[in-house]
Short mmCIF file of N, CA and C in Angstrom, two decimals:
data_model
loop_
_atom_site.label_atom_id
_atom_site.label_comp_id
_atom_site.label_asym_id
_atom_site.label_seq_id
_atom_site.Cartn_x
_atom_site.Cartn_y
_atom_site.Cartn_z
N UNK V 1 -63.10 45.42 -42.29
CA UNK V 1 -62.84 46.73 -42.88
C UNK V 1 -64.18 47.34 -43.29
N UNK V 2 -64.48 48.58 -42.74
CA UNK V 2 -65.47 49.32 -43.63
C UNK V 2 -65.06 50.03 -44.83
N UNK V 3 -65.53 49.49 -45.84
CA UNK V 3 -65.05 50.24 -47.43
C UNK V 3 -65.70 51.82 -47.08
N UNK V 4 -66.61 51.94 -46.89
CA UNK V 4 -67.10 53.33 -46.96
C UNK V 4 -66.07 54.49 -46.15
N UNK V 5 -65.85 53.72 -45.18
CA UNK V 5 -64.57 54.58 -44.21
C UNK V 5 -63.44 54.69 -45.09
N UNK V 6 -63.22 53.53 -45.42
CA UNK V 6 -61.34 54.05 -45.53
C UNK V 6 -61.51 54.22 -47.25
N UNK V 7 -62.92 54.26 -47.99
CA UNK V 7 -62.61 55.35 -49.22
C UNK V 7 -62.90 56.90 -48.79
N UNK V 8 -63.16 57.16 -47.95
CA UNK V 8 -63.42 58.74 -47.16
C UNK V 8 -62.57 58.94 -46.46
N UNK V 9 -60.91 58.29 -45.97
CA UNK V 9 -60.44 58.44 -44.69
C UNK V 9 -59.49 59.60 -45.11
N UNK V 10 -59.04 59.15 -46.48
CA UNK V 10 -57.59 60.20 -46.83
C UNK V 10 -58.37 61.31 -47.55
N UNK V 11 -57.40 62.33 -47.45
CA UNK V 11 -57.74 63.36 -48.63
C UNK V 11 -57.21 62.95 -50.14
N UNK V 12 -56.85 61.91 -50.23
CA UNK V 12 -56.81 61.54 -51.83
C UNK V 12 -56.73 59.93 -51.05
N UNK V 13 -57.28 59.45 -52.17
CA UNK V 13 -57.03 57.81 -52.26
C UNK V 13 -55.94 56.99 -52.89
N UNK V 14 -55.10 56.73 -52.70
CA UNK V 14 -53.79 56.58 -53.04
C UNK V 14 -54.15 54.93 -54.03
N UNK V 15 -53.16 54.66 -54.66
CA UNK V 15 -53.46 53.46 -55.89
C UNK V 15 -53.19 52.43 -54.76
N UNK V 16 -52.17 52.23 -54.04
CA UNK V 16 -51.83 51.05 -53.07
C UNK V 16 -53.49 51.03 -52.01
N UNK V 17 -53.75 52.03 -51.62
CA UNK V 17 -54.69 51.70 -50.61
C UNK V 17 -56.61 51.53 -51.39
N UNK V 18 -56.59 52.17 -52.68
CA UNK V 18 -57.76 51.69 -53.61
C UNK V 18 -57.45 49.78 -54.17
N UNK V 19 -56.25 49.32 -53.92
CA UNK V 19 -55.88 48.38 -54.48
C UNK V 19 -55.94 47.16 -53.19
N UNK V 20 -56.01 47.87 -52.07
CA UNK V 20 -55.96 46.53 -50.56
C UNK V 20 -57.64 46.99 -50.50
N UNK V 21 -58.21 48.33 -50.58
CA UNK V 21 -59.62 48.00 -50.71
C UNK V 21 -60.29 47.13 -51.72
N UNK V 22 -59.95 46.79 -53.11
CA UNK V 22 -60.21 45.98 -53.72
C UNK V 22 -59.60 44.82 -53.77
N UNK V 23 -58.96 44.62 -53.01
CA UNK V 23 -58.33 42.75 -52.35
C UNK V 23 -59.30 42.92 -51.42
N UNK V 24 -59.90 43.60 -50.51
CA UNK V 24 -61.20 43.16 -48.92
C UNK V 24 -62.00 43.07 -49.77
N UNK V 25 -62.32 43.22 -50.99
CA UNK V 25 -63.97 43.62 -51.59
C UNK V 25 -63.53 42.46 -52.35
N UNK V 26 -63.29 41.48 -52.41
CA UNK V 26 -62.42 40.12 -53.38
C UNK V 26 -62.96 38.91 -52.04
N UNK V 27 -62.76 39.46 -50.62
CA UNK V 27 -62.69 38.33 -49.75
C UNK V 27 -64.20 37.79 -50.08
N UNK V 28 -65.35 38.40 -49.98
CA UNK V 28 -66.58 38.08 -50.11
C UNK V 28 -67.56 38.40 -50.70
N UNK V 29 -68.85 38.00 -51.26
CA UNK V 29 -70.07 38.42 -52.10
C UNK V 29 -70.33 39.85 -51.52
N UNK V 30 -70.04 39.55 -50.08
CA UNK V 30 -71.04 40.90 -49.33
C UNK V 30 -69.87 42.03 -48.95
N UNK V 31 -68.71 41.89 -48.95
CA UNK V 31 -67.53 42.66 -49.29
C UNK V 31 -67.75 43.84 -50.63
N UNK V 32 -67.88 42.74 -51.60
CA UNK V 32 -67.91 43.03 -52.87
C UNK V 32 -68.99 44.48 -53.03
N UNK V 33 -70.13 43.98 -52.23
CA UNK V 33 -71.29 44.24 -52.36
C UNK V 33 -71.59 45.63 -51.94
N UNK V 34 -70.98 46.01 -50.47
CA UNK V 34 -70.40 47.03 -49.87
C UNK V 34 -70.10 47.88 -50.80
N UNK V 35 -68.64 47.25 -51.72
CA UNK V 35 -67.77 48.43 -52.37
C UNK V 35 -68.74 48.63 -53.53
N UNK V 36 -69.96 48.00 -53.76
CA UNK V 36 -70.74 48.49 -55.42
C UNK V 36 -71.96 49.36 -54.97
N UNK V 37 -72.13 49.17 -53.62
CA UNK V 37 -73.06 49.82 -53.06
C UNK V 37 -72.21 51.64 -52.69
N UNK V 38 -71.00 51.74 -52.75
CA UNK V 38 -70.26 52.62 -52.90
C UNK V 38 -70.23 53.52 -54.15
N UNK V 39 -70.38 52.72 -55.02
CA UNK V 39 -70.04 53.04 -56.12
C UNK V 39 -71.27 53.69 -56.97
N UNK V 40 -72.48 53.30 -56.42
CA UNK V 40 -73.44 53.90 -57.04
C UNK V 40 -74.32 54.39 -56.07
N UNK V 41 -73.70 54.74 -54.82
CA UNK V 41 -73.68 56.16 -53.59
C UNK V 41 -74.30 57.42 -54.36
N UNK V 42 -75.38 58.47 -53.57
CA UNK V 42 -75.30 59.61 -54.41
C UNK V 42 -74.17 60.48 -53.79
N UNK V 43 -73.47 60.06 -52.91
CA UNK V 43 -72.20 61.04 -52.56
C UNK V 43 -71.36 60.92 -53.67
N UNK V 44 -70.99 61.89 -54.30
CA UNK V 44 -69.88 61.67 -55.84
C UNK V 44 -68.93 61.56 -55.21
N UNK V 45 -68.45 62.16 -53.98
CA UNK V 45 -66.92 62.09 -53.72
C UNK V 45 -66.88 60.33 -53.40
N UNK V 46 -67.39 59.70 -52.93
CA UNK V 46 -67.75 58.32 -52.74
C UNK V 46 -67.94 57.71 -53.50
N UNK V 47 -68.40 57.93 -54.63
CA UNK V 47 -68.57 57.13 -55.87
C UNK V 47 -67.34 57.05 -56.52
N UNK V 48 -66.38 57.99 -56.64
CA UNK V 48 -65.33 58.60 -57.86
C UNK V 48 -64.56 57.92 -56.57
N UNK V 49 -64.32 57.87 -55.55
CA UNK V 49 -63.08 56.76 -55.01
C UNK V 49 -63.23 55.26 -55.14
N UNK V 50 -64.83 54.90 -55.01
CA UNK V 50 -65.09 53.67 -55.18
C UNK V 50 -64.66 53.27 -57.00
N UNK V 51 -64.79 54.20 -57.53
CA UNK V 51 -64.74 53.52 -58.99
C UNK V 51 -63.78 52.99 -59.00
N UNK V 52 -62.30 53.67 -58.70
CA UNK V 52 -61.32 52.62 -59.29
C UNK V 52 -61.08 51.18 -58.23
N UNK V 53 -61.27 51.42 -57.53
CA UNK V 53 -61.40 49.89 -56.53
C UNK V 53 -62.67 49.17 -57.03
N UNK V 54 -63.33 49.56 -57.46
CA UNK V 54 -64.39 48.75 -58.37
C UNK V 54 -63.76 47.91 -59.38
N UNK V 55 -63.06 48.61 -60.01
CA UNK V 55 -62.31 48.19 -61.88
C UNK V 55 -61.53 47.41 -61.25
N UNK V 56 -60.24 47.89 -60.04
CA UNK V 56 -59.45 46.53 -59.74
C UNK V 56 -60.18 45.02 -59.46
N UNK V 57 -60.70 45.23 -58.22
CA UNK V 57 -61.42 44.37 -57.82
C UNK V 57 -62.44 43.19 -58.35
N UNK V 58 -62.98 43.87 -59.76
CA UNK V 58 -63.90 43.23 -60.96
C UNK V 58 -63.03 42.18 -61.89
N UNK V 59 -61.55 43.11 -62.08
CA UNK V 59 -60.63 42.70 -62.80
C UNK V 59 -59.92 41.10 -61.71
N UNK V 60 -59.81 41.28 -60.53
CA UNK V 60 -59.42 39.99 -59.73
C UNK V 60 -59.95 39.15 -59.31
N UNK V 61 -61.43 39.75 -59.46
CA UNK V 61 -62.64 39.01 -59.22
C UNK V 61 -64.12 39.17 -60.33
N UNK V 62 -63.60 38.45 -61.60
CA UNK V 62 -64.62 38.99 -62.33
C UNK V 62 -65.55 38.04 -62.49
N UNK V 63 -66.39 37.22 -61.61
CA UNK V 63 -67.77 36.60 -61.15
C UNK V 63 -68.49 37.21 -60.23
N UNK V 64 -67.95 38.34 -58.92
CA UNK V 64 -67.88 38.76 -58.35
C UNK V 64 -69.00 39.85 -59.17
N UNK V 65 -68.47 40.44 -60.06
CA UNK V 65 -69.31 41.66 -60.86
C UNK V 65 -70.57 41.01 -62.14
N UNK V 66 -69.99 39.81 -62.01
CA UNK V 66 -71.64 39.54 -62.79
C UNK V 66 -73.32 40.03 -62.57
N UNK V 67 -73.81 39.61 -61.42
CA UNK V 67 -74.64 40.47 -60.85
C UNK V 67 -75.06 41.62 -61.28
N UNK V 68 -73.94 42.35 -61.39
CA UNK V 68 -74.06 44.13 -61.29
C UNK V 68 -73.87 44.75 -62.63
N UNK V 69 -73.75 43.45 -63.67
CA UNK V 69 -73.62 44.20 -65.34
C UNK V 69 -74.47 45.05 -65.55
N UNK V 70 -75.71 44.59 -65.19
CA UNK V 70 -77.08 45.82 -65.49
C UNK V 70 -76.76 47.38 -65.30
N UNK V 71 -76.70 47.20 -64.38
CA UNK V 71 -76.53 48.24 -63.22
C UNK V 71 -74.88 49.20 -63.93
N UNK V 72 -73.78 48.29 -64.40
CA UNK V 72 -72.74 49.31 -65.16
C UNK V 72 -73.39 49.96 -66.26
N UNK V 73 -74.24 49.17 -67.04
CA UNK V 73 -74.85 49.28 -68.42
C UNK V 73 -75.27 50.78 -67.88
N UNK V 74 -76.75 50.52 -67.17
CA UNK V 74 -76.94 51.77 -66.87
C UNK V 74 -76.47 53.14 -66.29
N UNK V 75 -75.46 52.47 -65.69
CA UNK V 75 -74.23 54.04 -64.97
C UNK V 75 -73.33 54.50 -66.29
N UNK V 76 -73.35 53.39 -67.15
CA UNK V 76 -72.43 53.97 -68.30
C UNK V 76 -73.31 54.71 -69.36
N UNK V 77 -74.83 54.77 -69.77
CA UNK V 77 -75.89 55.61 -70.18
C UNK V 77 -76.00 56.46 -69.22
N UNK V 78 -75.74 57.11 -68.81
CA UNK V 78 -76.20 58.37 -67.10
C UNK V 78 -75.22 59.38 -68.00
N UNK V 79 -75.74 61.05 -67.73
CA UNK V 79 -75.16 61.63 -68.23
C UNK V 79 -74.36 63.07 -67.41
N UNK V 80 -75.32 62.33 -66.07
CA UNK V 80 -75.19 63.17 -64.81
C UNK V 80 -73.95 62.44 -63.52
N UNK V 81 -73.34 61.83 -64.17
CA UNK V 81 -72.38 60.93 -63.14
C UNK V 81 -71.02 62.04 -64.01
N UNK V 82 -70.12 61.33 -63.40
CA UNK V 82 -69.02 61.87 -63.48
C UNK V 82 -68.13 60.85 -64.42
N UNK V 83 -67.19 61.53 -64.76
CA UNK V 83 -66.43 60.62 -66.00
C UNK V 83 -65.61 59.38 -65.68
N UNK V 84 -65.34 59.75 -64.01
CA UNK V 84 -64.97 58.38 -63.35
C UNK V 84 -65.34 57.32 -63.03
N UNK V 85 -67.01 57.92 -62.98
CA UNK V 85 -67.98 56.51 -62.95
C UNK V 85 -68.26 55.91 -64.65
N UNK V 86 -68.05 56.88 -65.24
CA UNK V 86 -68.39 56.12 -67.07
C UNK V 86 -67.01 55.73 -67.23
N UNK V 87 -65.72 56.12 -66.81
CA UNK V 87 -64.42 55.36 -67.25
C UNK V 87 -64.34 53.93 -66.39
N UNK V 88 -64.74 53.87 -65.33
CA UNK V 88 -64.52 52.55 -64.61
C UNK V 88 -65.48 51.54 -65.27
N UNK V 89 -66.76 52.53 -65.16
CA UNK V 89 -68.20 51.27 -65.55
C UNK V 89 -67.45 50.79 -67.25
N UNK V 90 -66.87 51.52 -67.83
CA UNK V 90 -66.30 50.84 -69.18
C UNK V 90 -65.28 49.99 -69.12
N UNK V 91 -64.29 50.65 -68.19
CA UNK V 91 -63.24 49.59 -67.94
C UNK V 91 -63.68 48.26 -67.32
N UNK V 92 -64.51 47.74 -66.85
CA UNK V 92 -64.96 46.50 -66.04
C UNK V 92 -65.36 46.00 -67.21
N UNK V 93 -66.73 46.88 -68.29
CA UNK V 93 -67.21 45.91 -69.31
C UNK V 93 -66.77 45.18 -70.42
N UNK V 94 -65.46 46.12 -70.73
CA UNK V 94 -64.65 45.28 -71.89
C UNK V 94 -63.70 44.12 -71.81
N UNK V 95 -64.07 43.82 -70.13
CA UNK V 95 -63.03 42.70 -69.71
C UNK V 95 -63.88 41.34 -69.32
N UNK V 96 -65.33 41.85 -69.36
CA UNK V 96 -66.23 40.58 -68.72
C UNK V 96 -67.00 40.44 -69.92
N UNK V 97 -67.64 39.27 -69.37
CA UNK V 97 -68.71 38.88 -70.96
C UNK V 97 -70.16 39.55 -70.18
N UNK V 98 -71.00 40.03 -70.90
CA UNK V 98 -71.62 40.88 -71.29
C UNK V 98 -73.24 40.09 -71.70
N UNK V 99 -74.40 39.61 -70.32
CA UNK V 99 -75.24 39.03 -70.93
C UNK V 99 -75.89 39.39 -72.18
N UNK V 100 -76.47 38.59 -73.26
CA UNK V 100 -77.28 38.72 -74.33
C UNK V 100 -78.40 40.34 -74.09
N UNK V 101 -78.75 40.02 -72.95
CA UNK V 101 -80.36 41.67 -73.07
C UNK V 101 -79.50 42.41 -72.55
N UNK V 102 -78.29 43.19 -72.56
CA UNK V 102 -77.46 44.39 -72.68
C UNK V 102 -77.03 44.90 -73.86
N UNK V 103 -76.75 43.59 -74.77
CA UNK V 103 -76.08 43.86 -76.01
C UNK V 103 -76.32 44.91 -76.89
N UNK V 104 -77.86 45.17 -76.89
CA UNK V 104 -78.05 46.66 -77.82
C UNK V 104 -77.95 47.75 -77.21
N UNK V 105 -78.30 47.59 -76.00
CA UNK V 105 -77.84 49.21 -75.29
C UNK V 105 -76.68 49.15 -75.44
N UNK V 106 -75.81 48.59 -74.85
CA UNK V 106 -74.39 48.55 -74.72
C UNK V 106 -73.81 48.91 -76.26
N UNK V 107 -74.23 48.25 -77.39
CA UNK V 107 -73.61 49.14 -78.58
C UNK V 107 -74.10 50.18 -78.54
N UNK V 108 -75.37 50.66 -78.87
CA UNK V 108 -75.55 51.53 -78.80
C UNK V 108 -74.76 53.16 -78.37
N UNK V 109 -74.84 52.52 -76.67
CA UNK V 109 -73.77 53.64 -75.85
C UNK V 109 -72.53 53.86 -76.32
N UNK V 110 -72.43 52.76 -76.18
CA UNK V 110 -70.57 52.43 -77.13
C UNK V 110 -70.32 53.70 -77.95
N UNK V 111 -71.23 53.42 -79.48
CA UNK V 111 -70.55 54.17 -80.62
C UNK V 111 -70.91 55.24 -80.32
N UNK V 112 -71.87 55.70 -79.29
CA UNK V 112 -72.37 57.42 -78.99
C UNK V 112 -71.05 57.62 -78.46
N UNK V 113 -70.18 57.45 -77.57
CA UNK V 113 -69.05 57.81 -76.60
C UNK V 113 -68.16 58.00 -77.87
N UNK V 114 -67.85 56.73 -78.66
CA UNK V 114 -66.40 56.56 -79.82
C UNK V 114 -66.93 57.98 -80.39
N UNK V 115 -68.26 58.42 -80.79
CA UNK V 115 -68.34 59.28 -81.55
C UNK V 115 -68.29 60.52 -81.42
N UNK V 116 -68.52 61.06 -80.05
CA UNK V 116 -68.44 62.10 -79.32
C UNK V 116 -67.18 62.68 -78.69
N UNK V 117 -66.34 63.71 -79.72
CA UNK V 117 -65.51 64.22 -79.49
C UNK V 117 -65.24 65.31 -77.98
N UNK V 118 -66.29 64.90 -77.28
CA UNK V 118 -66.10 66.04 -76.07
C UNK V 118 -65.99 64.57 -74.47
N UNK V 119 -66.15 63.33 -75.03
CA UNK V 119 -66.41 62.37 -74.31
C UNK V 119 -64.66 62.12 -73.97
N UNK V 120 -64.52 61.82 -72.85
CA UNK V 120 -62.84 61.83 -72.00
C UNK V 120 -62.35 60.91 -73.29
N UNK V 121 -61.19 60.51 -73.67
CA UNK V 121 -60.19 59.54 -74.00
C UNK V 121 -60.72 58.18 -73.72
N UNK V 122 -60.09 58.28 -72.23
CA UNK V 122 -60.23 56.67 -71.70
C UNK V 122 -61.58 56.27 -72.18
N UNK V 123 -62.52 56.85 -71.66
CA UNK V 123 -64.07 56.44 -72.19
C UNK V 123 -64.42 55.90 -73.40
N UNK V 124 -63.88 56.45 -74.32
CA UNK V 124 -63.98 56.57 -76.08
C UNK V 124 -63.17 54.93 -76.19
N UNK V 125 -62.25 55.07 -75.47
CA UNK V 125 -60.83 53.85 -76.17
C UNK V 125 -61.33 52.47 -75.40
N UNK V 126 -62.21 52.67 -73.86
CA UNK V 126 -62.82 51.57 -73.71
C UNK V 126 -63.97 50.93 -74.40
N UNK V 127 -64.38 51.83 -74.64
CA UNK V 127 -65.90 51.66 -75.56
C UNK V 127 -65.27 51.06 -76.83
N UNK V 128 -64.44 51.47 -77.67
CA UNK V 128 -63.51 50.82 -78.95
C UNK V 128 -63.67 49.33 -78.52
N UNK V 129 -63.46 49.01 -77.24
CA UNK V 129 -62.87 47.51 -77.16
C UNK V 129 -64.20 46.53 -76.94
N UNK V 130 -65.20 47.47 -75.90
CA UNK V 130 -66.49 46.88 -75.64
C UNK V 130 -67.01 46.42 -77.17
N UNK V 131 -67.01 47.34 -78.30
CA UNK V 131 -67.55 47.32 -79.66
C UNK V 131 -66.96 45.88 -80.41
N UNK V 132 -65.56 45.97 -79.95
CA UNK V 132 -65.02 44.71 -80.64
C UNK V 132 -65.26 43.75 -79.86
N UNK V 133 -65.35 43.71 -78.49
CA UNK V 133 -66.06 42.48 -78.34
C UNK V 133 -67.71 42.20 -78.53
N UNK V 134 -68.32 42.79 -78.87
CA UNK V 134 -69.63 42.48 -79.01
C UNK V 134 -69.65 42.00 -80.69
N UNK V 135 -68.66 42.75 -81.53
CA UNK V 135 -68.23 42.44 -82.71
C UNK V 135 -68.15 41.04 -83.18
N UNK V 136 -67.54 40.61 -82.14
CA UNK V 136 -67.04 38.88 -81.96
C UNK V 136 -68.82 38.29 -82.17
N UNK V 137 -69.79 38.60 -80.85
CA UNK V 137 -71.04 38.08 -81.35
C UNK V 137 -71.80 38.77 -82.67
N UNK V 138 -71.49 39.97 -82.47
CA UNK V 138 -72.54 40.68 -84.20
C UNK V 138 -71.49 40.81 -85.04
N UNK V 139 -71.28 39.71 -85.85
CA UNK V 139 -70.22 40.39 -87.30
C UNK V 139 -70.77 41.80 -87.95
N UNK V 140 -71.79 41.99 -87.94
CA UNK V 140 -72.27 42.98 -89.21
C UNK V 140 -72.30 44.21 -88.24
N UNK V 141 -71.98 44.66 -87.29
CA UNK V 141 -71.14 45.88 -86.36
C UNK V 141 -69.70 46.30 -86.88
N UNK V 142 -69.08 45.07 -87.59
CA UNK V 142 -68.07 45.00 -87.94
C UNK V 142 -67.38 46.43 -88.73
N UNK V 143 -68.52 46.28 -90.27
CA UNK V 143 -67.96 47.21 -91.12
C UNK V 143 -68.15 48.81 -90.57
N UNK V 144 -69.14 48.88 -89.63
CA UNK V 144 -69.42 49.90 -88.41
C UNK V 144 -68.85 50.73 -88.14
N UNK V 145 -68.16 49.39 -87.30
CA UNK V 145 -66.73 49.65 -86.26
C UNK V 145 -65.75 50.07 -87.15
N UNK V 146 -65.19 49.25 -87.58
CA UNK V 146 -63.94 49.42 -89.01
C UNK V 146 -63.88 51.11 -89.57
N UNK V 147 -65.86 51.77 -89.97
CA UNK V 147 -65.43 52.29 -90.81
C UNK V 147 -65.42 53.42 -89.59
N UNK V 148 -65.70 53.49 -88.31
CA UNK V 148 -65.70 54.89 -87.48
C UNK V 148 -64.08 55.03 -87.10
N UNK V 149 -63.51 53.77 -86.93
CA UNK V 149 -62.40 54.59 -86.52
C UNK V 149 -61.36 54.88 -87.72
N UNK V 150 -61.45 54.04 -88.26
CA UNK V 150 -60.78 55.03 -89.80
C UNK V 150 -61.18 56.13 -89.84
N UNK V 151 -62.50 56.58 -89.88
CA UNK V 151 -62.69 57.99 -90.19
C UNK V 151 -62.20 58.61 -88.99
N UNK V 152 -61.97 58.46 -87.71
CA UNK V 152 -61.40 59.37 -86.80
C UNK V 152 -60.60 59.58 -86.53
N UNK V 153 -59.66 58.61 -87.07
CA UNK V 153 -57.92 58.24 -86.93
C UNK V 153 -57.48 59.47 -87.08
N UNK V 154 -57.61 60.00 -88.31
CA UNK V 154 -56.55 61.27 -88.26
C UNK V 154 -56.77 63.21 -88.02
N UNK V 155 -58.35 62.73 -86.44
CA UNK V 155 -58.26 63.52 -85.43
C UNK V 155 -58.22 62.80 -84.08
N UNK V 156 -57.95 62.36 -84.09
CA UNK V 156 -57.70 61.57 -81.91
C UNK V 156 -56.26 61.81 -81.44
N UNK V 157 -56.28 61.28 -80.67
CA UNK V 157 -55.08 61.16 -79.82
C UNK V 157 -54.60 60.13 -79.98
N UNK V 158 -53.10 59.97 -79.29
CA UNK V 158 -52.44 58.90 -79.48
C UNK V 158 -53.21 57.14 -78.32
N UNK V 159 -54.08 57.47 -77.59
CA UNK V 159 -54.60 56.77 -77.29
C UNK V 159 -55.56 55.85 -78.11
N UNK V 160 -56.18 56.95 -78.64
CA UNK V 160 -58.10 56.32 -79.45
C UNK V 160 -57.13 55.95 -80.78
N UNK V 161 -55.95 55.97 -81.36
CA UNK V 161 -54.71 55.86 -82.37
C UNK V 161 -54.98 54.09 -81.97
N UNK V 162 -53.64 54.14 -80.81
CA UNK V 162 -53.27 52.95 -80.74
C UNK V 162 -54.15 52.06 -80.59
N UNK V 163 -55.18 52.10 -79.70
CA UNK V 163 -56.72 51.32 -79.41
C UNK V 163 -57.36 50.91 -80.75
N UNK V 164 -57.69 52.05 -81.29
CA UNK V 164 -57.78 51.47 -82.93
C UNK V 164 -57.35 50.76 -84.20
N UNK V 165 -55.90 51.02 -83.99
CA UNK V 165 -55.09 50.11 -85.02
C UNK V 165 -54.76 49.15 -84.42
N UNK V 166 -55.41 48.61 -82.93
CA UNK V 166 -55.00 47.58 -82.49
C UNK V 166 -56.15 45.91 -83.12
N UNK V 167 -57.72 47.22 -83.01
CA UNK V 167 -58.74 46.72 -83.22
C UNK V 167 -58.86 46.10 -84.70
N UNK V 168 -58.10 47.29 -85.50
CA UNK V 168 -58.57 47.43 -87.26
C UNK V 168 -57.31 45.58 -87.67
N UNK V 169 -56.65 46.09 -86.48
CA UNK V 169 -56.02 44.44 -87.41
C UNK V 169 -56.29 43.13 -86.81
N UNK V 170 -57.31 43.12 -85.70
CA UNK V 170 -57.82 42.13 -85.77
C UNK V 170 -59.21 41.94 -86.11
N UNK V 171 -60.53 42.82 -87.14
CA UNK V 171 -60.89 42.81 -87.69
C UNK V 171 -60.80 42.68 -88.58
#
């Protein structure tokens, strides 16, 4: 299979066929490798199909995306990508562990997104989770974390809501 083809073949990328591209990008390193080399394409229309076959694929194969943590870190600081590449690059990070020399950028970015009311939903509510897991290694992020989304609770949505009171009670 060429990933690059059949994320360009349809006029929309359908969830079943982003989902058998991320089972081919599962068969091998250099499969894999293909679909990340997709993903950080300067064609955006190529990038924004590769993202979500990225997130599946990371999610069924998450050794597979070790390698390439750097490389999310930095697509998730970019301010010139599109929100599909900062919602996927978040969705992959709050599900994998996260080497030690990312850890301060990665908060960092984190609480800029939680804090930035013009930043998508999904983005904000993955970043919530990235925070609590880095939380797990830095306790003292803790009272941080705790005290931003209390204070935002009662302007968000029912998303950055539930994400949060999911967080606040296991802190």
């Amino acid at each position: 299979m060429n990933i690059k083809t059949e994320l360009l073949a349809d006029e929309k990328l359908s969830k079943r066929k982003a989902t058998l591209i991320a089972d081919h990008a599962c068969t091998s390193e250099e499969a894999f490798d293909e679909l990340f080399n997709c993903f950080i394409s300067d064609d955006q229309r190529l990038t924004q199909r590769a993202a979500h076959s990225l997130s599946i694929a990371a999610r069924q194969c998450p050794w597979l995306i070790e390698p390439y943590i750097g490389t999310l870190v930095k697509q998730l600081a970019r301010s010139d990508v599109h929100d599909a590449i900062l919602r996927n690059s978040a969705r992959i990070l709050e599900d994998v562990p996260i080497p030690e020399e990312y850890h301060g950028e990665l908060i960092d970015i984190a609480f800029k997104y939680v804090l930035d009311k013009q930043t998508a939903i999904a983005i904000r509510a993955f970043s919530l989770t990235i925070l609590y897991n880095l939380s797990l290694i830095y306790p003292e992020i803790k009272n941080e974390l705790r005290y931003t989304i209390e204070e935002r609770m009662d302007y968000e949505g029912p998303a950055f809501i539930s994400r949060g009171r999911k967080i606040l009670a296991r802190i």
